[in-house]
Short mmCIF file of C-alpha atoms in Angstrom, two decimals:
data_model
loop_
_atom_site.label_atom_id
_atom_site.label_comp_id
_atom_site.label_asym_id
_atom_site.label_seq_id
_atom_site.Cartn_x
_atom_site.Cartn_y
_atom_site.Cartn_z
CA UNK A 149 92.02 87.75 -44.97
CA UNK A 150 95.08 87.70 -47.13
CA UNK A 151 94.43 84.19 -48.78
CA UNK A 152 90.86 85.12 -50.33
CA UNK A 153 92.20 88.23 -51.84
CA UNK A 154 95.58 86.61 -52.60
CA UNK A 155 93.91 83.98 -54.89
CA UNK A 156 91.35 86.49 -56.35
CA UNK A 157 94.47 88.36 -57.52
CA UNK A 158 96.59 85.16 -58.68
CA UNK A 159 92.95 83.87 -60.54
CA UNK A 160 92.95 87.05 -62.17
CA UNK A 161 96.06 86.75 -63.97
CA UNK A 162 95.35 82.99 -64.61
CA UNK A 163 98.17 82.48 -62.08
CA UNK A 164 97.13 80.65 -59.39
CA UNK A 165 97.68 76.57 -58.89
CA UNK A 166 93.43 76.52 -58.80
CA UNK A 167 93.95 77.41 -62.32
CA UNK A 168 95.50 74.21 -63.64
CA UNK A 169 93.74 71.38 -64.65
CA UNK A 170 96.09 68.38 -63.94
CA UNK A 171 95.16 65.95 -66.06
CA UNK A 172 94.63 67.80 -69.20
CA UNK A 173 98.56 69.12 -68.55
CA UNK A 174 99.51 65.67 -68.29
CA UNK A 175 97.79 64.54 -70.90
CA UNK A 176 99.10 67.04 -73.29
CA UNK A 177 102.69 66.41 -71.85
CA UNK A 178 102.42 62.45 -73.01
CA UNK A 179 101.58 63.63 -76.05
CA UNK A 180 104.32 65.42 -76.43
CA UNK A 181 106.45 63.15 -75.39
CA UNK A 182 105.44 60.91 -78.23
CA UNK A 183 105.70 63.37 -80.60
CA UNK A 184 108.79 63.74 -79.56
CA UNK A 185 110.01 59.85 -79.87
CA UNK A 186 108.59 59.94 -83.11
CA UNK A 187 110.72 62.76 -84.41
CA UNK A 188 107.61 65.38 -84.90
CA UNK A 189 107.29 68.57 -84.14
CA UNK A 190 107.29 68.60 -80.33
CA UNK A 191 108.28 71.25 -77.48
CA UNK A 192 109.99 67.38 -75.45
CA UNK A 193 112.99 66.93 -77.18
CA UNK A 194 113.04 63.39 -76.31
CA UNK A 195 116.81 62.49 -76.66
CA UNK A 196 117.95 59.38 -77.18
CA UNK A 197 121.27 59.31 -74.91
CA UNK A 198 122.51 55.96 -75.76
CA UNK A 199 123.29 55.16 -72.41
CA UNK A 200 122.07 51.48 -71.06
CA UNK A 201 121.07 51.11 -67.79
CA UNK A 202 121.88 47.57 -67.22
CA UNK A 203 125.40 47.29 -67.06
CA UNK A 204 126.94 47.23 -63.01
CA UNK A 205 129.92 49.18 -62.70
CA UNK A 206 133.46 47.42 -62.71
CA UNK A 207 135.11 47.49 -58.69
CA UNK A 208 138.45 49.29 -57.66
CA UNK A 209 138.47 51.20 -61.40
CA UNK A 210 138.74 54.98 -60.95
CA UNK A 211 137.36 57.11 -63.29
CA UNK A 212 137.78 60.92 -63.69
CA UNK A 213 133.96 62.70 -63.22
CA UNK A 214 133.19 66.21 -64.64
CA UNK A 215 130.00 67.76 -63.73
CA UNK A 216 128.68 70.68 -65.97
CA UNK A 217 125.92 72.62 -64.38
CA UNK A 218 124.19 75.52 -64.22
CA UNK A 219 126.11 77.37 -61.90
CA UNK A 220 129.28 75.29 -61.44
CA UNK A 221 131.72 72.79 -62.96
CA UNK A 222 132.98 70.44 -60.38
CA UNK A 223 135.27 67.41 -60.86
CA UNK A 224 136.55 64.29 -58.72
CA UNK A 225 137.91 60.98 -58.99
CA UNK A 226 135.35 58.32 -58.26
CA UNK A 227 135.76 54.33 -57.35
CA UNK A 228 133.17 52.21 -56.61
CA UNK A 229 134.59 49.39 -53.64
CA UNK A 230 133.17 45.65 -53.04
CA UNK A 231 131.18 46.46 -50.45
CA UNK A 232 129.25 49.32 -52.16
CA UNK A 233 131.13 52.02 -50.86
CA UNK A 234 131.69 55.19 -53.19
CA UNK A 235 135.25 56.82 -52.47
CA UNK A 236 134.94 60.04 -54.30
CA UNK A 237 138.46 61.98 -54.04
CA UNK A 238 140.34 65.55 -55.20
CA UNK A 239 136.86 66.89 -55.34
CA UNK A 240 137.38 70.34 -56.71
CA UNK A 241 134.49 72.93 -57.63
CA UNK A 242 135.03 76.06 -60.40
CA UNK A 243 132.66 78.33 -61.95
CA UNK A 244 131.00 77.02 -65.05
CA UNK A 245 131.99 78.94 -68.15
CA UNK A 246 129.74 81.30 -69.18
CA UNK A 247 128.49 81.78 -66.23
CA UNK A 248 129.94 85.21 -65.35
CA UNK A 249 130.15 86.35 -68.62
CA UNK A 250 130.43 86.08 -72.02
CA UNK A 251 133.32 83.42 -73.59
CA UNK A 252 133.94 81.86 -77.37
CA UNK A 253 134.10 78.52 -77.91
CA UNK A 254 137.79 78.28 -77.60
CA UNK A 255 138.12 79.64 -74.21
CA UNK A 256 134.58 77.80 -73.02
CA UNK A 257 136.85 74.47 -73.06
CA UNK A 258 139.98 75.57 -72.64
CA UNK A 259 138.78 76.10 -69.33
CA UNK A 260 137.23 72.97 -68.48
CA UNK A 261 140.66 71.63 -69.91
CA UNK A 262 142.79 73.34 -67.35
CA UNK A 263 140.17 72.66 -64.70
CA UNK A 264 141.03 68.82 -64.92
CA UNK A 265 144.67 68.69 -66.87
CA UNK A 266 146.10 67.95 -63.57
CA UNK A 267 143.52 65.38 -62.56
CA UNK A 268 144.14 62.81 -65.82
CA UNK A 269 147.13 60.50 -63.88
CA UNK A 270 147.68 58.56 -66.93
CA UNK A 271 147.14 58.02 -70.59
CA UNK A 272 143.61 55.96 -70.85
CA UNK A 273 142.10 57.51 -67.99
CA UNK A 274 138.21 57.09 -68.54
CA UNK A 275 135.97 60.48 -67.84
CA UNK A 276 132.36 60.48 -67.38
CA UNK A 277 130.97 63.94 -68.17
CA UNK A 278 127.48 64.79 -66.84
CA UNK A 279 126.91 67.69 -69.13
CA UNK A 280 123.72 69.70 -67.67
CA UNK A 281 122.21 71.40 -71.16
CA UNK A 282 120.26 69.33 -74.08
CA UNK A 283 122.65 67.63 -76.04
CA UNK A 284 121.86 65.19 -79.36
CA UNK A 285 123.85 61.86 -78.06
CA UNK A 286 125.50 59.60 -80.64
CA UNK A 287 126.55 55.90 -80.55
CA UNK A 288 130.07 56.74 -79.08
CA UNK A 289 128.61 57.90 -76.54
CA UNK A 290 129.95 61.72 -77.74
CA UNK A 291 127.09 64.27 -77.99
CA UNK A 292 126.61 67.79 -79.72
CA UNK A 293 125.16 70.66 -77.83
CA UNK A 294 122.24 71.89 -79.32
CA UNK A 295 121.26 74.79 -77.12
CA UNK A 296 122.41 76.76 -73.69
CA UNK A 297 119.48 77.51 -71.05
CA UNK A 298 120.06 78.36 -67.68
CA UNK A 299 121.31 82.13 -69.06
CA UNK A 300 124.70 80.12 -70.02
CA UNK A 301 126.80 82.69 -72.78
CA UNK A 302 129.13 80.93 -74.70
CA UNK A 303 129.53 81.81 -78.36
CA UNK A 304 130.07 79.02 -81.01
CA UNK A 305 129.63 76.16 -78.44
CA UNK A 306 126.19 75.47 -80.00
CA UNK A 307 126.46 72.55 -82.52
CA UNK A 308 129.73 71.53 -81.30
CA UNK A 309 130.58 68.14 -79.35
CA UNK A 310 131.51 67.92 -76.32
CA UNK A 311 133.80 65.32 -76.12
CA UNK A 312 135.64 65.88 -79.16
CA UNK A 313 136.39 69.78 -78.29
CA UNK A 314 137.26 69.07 -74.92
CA UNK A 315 139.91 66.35 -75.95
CA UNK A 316 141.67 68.79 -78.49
CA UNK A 317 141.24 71.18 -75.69
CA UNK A 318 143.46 68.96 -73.50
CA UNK A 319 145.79 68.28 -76.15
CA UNK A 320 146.65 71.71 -76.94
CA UNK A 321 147.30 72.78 -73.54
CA UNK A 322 149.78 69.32 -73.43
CA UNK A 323 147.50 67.46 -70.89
CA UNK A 324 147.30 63.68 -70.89
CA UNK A 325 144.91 62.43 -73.45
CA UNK A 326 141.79 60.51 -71.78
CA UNK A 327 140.79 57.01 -73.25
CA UNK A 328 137.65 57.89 -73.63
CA UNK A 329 134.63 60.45 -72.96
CA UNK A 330 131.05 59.69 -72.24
CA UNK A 331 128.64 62.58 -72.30
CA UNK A 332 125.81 62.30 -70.03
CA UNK A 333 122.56 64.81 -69.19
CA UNK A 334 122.71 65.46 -65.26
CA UNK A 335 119.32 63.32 -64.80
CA UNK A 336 120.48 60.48 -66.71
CA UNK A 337 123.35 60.71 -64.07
CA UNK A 338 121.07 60.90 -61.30
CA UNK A 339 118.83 57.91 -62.67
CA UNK A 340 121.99 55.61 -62.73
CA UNK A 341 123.05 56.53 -59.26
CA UNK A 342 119.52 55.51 -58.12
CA UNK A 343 120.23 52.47 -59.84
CA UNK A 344 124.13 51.74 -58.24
CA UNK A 345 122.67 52.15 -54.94
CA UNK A 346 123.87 49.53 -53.14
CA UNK A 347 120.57 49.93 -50.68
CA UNK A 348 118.55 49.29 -53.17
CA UNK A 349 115.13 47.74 -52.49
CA UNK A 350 113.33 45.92 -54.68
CA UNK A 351 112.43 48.13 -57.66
CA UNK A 352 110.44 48.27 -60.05
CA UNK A 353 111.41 51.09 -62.52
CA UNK A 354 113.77 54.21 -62.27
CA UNK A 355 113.41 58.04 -63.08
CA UNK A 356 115.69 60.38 -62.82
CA UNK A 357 114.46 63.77 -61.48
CA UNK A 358 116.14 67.10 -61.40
CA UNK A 359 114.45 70.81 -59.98
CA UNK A 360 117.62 72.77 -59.38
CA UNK A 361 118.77 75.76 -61.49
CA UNK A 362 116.33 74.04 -64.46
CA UNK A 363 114.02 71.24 -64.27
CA UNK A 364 114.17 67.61 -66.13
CA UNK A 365 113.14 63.87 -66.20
CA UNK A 366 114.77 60.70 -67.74
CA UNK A 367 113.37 57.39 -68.09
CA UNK A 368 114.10 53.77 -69.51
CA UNK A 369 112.18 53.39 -73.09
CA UNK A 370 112.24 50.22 -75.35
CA UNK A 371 114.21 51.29 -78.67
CA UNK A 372 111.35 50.01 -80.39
CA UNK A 373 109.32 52.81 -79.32
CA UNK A 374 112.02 55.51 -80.49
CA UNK A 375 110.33 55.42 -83.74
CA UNK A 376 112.97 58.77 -84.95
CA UNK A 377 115.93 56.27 -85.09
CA UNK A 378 115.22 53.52 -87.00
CA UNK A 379 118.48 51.88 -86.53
CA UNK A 380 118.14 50.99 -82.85
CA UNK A 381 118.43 47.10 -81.81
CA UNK A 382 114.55 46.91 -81.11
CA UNK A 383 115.42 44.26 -78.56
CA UNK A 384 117.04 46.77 -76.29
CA UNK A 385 116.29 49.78 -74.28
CA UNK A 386 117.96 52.78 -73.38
CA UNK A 387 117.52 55.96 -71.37
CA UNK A 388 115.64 59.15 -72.80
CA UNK A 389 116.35 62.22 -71.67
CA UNK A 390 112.59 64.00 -72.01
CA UNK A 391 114.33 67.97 -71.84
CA UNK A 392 111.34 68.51 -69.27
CA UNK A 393 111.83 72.16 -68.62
CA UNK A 394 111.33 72.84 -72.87
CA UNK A 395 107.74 71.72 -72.24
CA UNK A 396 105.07 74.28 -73.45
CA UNK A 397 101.39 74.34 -73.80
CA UNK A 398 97.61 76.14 -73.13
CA UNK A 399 98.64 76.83 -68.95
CA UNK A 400 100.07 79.47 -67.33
CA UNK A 401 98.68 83.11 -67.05
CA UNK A 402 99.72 86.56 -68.12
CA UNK A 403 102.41 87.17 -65.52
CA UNK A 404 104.30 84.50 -66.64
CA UNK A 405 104.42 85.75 -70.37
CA UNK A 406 105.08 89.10 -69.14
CA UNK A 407 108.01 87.40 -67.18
CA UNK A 408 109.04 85.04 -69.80
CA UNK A 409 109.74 88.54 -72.23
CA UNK A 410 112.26 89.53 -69.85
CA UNK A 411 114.51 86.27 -70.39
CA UNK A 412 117.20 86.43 -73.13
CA UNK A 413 114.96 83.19 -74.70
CA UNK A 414 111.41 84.84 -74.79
CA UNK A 415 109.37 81.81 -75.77
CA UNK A 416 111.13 78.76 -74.94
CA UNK A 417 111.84 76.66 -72.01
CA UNK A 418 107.82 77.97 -70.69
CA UNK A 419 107.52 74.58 -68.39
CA UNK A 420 111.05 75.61 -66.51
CA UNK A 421 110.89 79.18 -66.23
CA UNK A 422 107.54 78.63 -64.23
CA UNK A 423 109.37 76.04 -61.67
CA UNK A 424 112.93 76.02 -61.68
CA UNK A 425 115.70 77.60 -59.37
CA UNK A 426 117.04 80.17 -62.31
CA UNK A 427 113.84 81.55 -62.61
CA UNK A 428 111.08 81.06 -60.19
CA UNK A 429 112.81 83.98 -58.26
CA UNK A 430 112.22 86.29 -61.30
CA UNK A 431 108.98 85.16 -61.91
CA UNK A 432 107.33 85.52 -58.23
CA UNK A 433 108.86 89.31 -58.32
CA UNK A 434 106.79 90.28 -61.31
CA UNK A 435 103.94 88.60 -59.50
CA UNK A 436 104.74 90.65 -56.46
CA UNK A 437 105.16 93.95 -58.21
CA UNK A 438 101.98 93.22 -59.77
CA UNK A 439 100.00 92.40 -56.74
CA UNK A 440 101.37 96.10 -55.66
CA UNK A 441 100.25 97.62 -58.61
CA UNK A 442 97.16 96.09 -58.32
CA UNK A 443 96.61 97.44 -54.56
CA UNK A 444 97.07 94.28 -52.73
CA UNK A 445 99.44 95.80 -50.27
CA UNK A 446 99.37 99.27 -47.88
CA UNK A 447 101.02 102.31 -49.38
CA UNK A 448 103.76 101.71 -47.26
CA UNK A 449 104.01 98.22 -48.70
CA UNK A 450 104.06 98.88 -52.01
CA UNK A 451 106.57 102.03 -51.64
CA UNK A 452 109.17 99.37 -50.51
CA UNK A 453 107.78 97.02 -53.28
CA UNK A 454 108.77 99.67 -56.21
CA UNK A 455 112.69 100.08 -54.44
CA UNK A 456 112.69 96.14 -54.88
CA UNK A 457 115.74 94.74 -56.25
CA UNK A 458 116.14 91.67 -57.95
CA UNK A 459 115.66 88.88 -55.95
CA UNK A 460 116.33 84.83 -55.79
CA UNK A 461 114.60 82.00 -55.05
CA UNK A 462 116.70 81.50 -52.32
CA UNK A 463 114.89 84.56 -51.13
CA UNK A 464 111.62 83.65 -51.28
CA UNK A 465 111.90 80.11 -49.12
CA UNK A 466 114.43 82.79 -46.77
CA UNK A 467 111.34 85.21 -46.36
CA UNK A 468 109.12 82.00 -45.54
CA UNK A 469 111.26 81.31 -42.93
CA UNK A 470 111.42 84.29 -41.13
CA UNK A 471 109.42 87.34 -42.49
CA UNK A 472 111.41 89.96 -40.06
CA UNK A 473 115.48 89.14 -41.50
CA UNK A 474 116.15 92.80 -43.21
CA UNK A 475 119.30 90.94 -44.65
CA UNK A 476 116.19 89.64 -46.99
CA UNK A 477 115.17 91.86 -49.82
CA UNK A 478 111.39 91.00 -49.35
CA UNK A 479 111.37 91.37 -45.58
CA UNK A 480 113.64 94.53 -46.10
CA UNK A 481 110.96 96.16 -48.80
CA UNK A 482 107.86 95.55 -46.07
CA UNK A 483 110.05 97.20 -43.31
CA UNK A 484 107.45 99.99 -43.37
CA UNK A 485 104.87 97.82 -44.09
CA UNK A 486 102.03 96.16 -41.71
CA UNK A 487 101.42 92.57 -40.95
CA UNK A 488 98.93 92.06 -43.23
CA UNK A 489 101.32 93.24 -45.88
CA UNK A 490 103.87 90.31 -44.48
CA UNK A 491 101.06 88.03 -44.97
CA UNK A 492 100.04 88.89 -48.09
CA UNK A 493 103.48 88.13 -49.61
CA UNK A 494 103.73 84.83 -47.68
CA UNK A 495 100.36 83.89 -49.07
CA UNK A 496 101.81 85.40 -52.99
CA UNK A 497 104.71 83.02 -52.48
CA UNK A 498 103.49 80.11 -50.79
CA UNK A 499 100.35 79.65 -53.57
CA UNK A 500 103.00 80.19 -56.24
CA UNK A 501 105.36 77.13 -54.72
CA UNK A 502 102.28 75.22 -54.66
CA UNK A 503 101.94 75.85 -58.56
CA UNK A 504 105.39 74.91 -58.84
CA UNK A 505 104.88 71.52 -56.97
CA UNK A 506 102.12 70.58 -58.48
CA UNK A 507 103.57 71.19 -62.21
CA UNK A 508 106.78 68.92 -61.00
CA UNK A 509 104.28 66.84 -59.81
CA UNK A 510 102.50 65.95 -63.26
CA UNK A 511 106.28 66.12 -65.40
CA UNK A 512 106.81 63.48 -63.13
CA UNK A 513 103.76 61.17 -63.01
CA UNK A 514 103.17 61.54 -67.10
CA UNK A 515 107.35 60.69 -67.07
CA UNK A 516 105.93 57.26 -64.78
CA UNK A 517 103.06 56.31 -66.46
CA UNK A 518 105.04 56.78 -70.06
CA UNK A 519 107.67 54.39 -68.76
CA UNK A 520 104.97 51.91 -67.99
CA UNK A 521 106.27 50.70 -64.42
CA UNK A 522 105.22 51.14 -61.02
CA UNK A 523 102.14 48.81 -61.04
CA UNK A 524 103.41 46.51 -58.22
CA UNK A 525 103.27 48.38 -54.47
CA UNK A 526 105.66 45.80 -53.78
CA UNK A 527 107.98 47.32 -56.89
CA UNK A 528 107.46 50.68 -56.73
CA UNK A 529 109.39 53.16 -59.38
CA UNK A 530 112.66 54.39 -57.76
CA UNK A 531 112.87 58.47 -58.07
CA UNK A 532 115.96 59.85 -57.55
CA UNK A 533 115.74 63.58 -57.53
CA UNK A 534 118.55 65.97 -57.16
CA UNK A 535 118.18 69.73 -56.40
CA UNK A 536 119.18 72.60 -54.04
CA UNK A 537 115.48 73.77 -54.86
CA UNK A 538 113.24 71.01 -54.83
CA UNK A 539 115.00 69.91 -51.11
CA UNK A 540 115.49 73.50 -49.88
CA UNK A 541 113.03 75.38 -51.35
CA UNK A 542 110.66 75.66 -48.16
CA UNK A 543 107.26 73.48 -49.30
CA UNK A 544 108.22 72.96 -52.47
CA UNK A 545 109.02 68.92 -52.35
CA UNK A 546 106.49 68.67 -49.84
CA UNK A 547 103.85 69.47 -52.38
CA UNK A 548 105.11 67.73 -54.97
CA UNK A 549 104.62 64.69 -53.02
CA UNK A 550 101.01 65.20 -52.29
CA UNK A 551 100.43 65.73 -56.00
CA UNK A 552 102.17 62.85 -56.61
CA UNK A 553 99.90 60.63 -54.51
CA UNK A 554 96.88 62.78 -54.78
CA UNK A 555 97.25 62.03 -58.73
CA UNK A 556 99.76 59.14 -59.56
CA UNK A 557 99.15 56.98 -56.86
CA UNK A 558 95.27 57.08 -55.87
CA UNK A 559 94.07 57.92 -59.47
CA UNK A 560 96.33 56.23 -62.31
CA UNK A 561 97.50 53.82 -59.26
CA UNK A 562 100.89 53.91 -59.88
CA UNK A 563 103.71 53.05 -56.85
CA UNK A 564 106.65 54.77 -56.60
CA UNK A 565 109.17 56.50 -53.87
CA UNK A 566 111.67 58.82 -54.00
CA UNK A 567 115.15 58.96 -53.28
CA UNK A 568 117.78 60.94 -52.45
CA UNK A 569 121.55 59.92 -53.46
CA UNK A 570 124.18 62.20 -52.15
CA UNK A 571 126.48 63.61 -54.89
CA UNK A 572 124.59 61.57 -57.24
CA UNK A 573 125.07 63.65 -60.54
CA UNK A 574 128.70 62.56 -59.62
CA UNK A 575 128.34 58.79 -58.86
CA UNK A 576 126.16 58.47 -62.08
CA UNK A 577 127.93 60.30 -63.88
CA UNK A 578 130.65 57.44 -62.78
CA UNK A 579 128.60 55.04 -64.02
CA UNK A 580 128.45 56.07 -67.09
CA UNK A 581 132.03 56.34 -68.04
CA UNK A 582 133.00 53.00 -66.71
CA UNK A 583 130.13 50.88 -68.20
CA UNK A 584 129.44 52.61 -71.54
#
């Protein structure tokens, strides 16, 4: 009886995936997104990234790849062969700056600059840096950070650019000065690799998709649509980076806002910290401790409940897996518990991934439908996602898929498929810093 009860508890608090209404979401999220092209007040940054999609990569070239993510900064050499081979070489993975603990600006690429000094083999060497946090691109392809989420601390790094800071960077610790930088968001990255993929069917559109540490989308949009920068070439397109996780509206219950005080950005990034790897963890705890409170579980149960300490997301798939581990917090808090406890929390988390799936769900079909493609079954919209979440997450991608055709394909009848690129912020990132 632990899904009725379950539910009546999640309903309560406005928190259940019963309590969405898809379409309104959705529709609210378009809006936003045009409000966002048209340089209003929006909560979808919409950046233009100034990165064209059309351009194939050059063969036998190598070019230096940085990858700046929430967790870690990793680096390679990449070459793309005749015969669509990727050789990706001197692969090397560091913690990202910031992520441990606090560091200035100075130190935040000085860092990154010893990380690769010994990587640039020659004067000219191009670099394509997938930099994972919203950045306002530029023309040369440089782009200035406008704001850390994922609980990065780095002090003066906001407002800087990236490129620019990392090559003085390299210069004063006497490194090899690259020919040239090209800043990149880690979906635009993935969207590209989707694109080089030498198995490429037939397609009809691309989307880049990302539910790791934080969530985003990118898609191709016609200049003349970016109504905010008049000075486009109306005859071309380029990718936007939509900032998916920044998206806000009238959803989500009173947990969540209770959760979302907790953060060290109370009030923004409300679409991410109710899906995403960084936080979902958090957020389900809350929910737990809550549904203790509120008498959902034994005495027993909720005894172990209060001595919980902070868990993961990585814990809650774990528990899903196998309810009994005591090397997992949740499993280890219910070791006094009954079964119906167990169940109870397995029903809390499993309705709660379901929430998640079917919010990645509609950031992804209003992302589709903005970009206009997937009408042909025959051409169907290539998503390439990337994510230790959305793939590991247990149920999490599987319900995002049944959203997806539940609501993109057999009601706005839209075709689409996605796709899985290994080390594709990497190969995209690639790309990017040969063709543009």
């Amino acid at each position: 009886m632990s899904q009725p009860k379950v539910k009546d508890f999640l309903n309560h608090y406005q928190m259940d995936f019963t309590d969405l209404h898809f379409d309104a979401i959705c529709e609210n999220f378009l809006n936003a997104m045009e409000q966002g092209l048209a340089g209003e007040a929006s909560s979808l940054q919409m950046l233009p990234t100034h990165i064209q999609a059309e351009i194939e990569a050059p063969f036998n070239e190598p070019v230096l790849v940085l990858d700046a993510g929430g967790t870690n900064f990793r680096v390679a050499i990449v070459t793309f062969g005749r015969e669509g081979n990727v050789s990706i070489e001197n692969f090397k993975k560091y913690p990202m700056p910031g992520v441990e603990g606090e560091v200035g600006k100075d130190t935040f690429f000085e860092t990154m600059a010893l990380y690769i000094k010994d990587l640039i083999r020659r004067d000219g060497q191009k670099i394509g840096f997938c930099f994972s946090y919203p950045v306002r691109m530029f023309p040369d392809k440089d782009g200035r950070l406008i704001e850390f989420s994922k609980q990065i601390r780095a002090t003066g790094v906001a407002g800087e650019l990236i490129g620019a800071n990392l090559k003085l960077a390299l210069e004063k610790i006497g490194a090899q000065q690259p020919d040239s930088i090209v800043i990149l968001n880690d979906t635009v990255a993935t969207m590209l690799a989707g694109k080089a993929d030498a198995t490429r069917r037939n397609w009809g559109g691309f989307v880049g998709f990302i539910l790791g540490t934080g969530i985003n989308c990118c898609y191709l949009e016609k200049n003349s649509n970016i109504l905010k920068a008049k000075s486009l070439d109306s005859a071309k397109s380029q990718i936007i980076n939509v900032e998916s996780g920044g998206f806000r509206g009238e959803f989500g219950g009173a947990l969540d806002q209770k959760y979302d005080r907790t953060t060290v950005d109370p009030g923004k990034y409300i679409l991410e910290k109710m899906i995403s790897g960084r936080y979902l963890g958090g957020l389900c705890q809350v929910v737990i401790e809550a549904a203790a409170e509120d008498g959902l579980f034994t005495k027993a149960g909720s005894e172990g409940i209060k001595l919980l300490g902070e868990i993961s997301t990585a814990d809650l798939g774990n528990y899903l897996e196998n309810n009994r581990a005591q090397n997992n917090p949740l499993a280890a808090a219910l070791a006094k518990g009954t079964d119906d406890d167990r169940a109870t929390l397995a029903a809390l988390i499993e309705r709660m991934i379901e929430r998640a799936g079917m919010l990645a769900a509609m950031t992804l079909t209003a992302t589709v439908l903005k970009s206009g493609q997937g009408l042909n079954p025959e051409a169907p919209v290539c998503i390439t996602a990337e994510g230790t979440t959305f793939y590991r997450l247990k149920g999490l991608k599987t319900k995002t898929e049944y959203y997806l055709n539940r609501y993109l394909t057999d009601q706005y009848h839209r075709y689409w498929k996605l796709v899985e690129i290994e080390n594709a912020t990497l190969i995209g990132a690639a790309v990017a810093g040969l063709t543009n």
